[in-house]
Amino acid sequence: MKSIVSIVLTLALLLGTAQARERVNVSFSNLAIKDFITLVAKITGKNILVNYSINGNINFISSAPIYDDEVMDILISVLETKGYTLADHGSFYSVVRSNEAAKHTSKVVTSDKKLSGNLMVTYTMPIRYENVDVIAAKIRYLISKTAKLMTLKENNTLVLTDYPNNIKTIKKIVAELDQPRKLSVEVIHIENTEAKKLQSKLDAINKTIFNPKVLQEPVKILVDEALNSIILVGKKKNVDKIKAILAKLDKEANASNSVRIFSLKNSDAKAVAKSLNDIIAKQKFKDPTLKPNVSESDEINAIIAVGDPIILNGIKKIIDELDKEKYQVYVQANIIEINRKNAENLGVKYGFNGASLGSQGGLYTLSANFGGASPVGLADILSKMDTENITSAFALNAAIDFLKTNGAAKSVSNPSILCVNNKESSIYVGKTISVISGQVANSTGGVGSGITNSYKREDVGLTLKIKPRVSSKDKVTLDVEATLENVIDDGKNNATGQPVTSKQNVKTEAILRHGENIIIGGLVKTYKQRSKTKVPLLGDIPWIGEWFFSSNEESVENDNLVVILTPYVIDKSEQLSKLQRELGELSKMQEAYEEAVFKKLEKEKRIDAAKERIDLNTTIMEHQ
């Protein structure tokens, strides 16, 4: 190692006496940086002040000779890796930290001077045509890691402290960026309309056909109201494009183009007009005269719009969307009362839990007894409903009809209602009663004096409110509210003589598929039931039979009111009649399904009863 360094040092001493630029063969391995600084000082003949202890070794493998003055570049490159560089002080160089190099750089080079050397210099670069801050932002990534870049806004000048070779590269880039703008100016007189009205249209077109992010692309559009003229400033080819468009826009206004009447097919004109006016109120118009006027005509169910033709085209698009055919939901409701006592007795008879039939889970559990393969032909009906969904619906309906047949349930009502999407519809099933609302005492003292009652009519029964929200052709969200009002006392059993009613309310929200069921339970009606039992023949004897051979019994009965809803999504009006035909086919299949299932259930009941008799006989024989 020492021999290699000594040879190089000898070459350096010999070259130090030479005047011309010479090539040298330099190659070393694992040479200490401080020794390399000494070597460079000898080769270049420069004094180098080292203020820091710089550790580390370097390797330089040379396959070809290098110039003697390039050794200094190698040293600067090595020092940069350690966070240092060289500063020129005239008769000597000093090693300084890279991030402080700008403070020690005394040499300032103006734009008209030639860049040379290998040490950092401060260079001033005037910018002629562009904004100096814009240029600085574009070239900042090109400067060295420890370089400094500053802008002087007063004279639009860049000040850069960096290495000469890097400054040369940046200077070339700046020369490409800092080009004079060749702009064209056109003043166009508007003949047939107001220049200010055309400005907003031209601005929108300008932003569309030219890239706004490229500064020189968009055309500047100004208005001279005194001359009713448009002033265009920009590249000539771009100005010519806007000028051609302007010539087409500047035509004689046609009155029929500024008034439009939009007839509505599926929506209410008043609701659409409100939506449009809400949208217009939130818009900002640079020119207030461009703001359109929108009103509705209830007589012909139409929207009347007056305004600029371009803006009216936008209004038409909104109206087209608002006036699309609305989704409709055909809801079948099955309202039944399940008597708790009769259901329990039926459950004991057939071996299922009849006490919980007023709930959703209870009915579905019962319907499992009526499951099985779906009837033939269902695959071609109601294509939106899958086979499993149809089979479940058949089993549930069979369970309800089974309860009705055996006296455990009765049908209150089977209404159907066609709901518009996002519109609330309601069903009411009940009666109207008279309730005293006030009394007036007559104090005349003559004939007809007394108290005069005034009455009001009150609805008592089940009110069902349904609001559908369709999310797709086969899925709908139902907001359901069920309110049940019952007469507990008709007024005969209380001092006031007024009817006493109870009120129960259920609110729920469910997401259902086309043709899927939802069961709303928990509505319970409680009432007293009087019954009379008597001994045959003897109980019919006057007086004696009443007292000795018959009895009266009063019991409290509970009826669970259950509401079953089945929605069908309709996206086109003509599908309603098709749906009703298909539901008719399903009704026939339901009857066939129930006939088969009920026979099967009765057969299973007889088999179970026979098994029980056999088991009982076996037990008796064993005891004997």
mmCIF file with all atom_site columns, N, CA, C and O in Angstrom, residues 20 22 234 397 546:
data_model
loop_
_atom_site.group_PDB
_atom_site.id
_atom_site.type_symbol
_atom_site.label_atom_id
_atom_site.label_alt_id
_atom_site.label_comp_id
_atom_site.label_asym_id
_atom_site.label_entity_id
_atom_site.label_seq_id
_atom_site.pdbx_PDB_ins_code
_atom_site.Cartn_x
_atom_site.Cartn_y
_atom_site.Cartn_z
_atom_site.occupancy
_atom_site.B_iso_or_equiv
_atom_site.pdbx_formal_charge
_atom_site.auth_seq_id
_atom_site.auth_comp_id
_atom_site.auth_asym_id
_atom_site.auth_atom_id
_atom_site.pdbx_PDB_model_num
ATOM 1  N N  . ALA A 1 20  ? 1.934    22.430  -18.756 1.00 0.00 ? 20  ALA A N  1
ATOM 2  C CA . ALA A 1 20  ? 0.815    22.026  -19.613 1.00 0.00 ? 20  ALA A CA 1
ATOM 3  C C  . ALA A 1 20  ? -0.066   21.018  -18.873 1.00 0.00 ? 20  ALA A C  1
ATOM 4  O O  . ALA A 1 20  ? 0.346    20.408  -17.886 1.00 0.00 ? 20  ALA A O  1
ATOM 5  N N  . GLU A 1 22  ? -1.566   17.687  -18.296 1.00 0.00 ? 22  GLU A N  1
ATOM 6  C CA . GLU A 1 22  ? -1.002   16.385  -18.566 1.00 0.00 ? 22  GLU A CA 1
ATOM 7  C C  . GLU A 1 22  ? -1.981   15.282  -18.159 1.00 0.00 ? 22  GLU A C  1
ATOM 8  O O  . GLU A 1 22  ? -2.807   15.458  -17.271 1.00 0.00 ? 22  GLU A O  1
ATOM 9  N N  . GLY A 1 234 ? -54.553  35.169  -26.670 1.00 0.00 ? 234 GLY A N  1
ATOM 10 C CA . GLY A 1 234 ? -53.948  33.853  -26.529 1.00 0.00 ? 234 GLY A CA 1
ATOM 11 C C  . GLY A 1 234 ? -53.169  33.470  -27.766 1.00 0.00 ? 234 GLY A C  1
ATOM 12 O O  . GLY A 1 234 ? -52.889  34.300  -28.637 1.00 0.00 ? 234 GLY A O  1
ATOM 13 N N  . ASN A 1 397 ? -98.408  -20.171 4.212   1.00 0.00 ? 397 ASN A N  1
ATOM 14 C CA . ASN A 1 397 ? -99.840  -20.027 3.909   1.00 0.00 ? 397 ASN A CA 1
ATOM 15 C C  . ASN A 1 397 ? -100.625 -21.285 4.309   1.00 0.00 ? 397 ASN A C  1
ATOM 16 O O  . ASN A 1 397 ? -101.764 -21.203 4.785   1.00 0.00 ? 397 ASN A O  1
ATOM 17 N N  . GLU A 1 546 ? -132.522 -23.529 34.946  1.00 0.00 ? 546 GLU A N  1
ATOM 18 C CA . GLU A 1 546 ? -131.606 -22.393 34.993  1.00 0.00 ? 546 GLU A CA 1
ATOM 19 C C  . GLU A 1 546 ? -130.759 -22.425 36.264  1.00 0.00 ? 546 GLU A C  1
ATOM 20 O O  . GLU A 1 546 ? -129.583 -22.113 36.252  1.00 0.00 ? 546 GLU A O  1
#
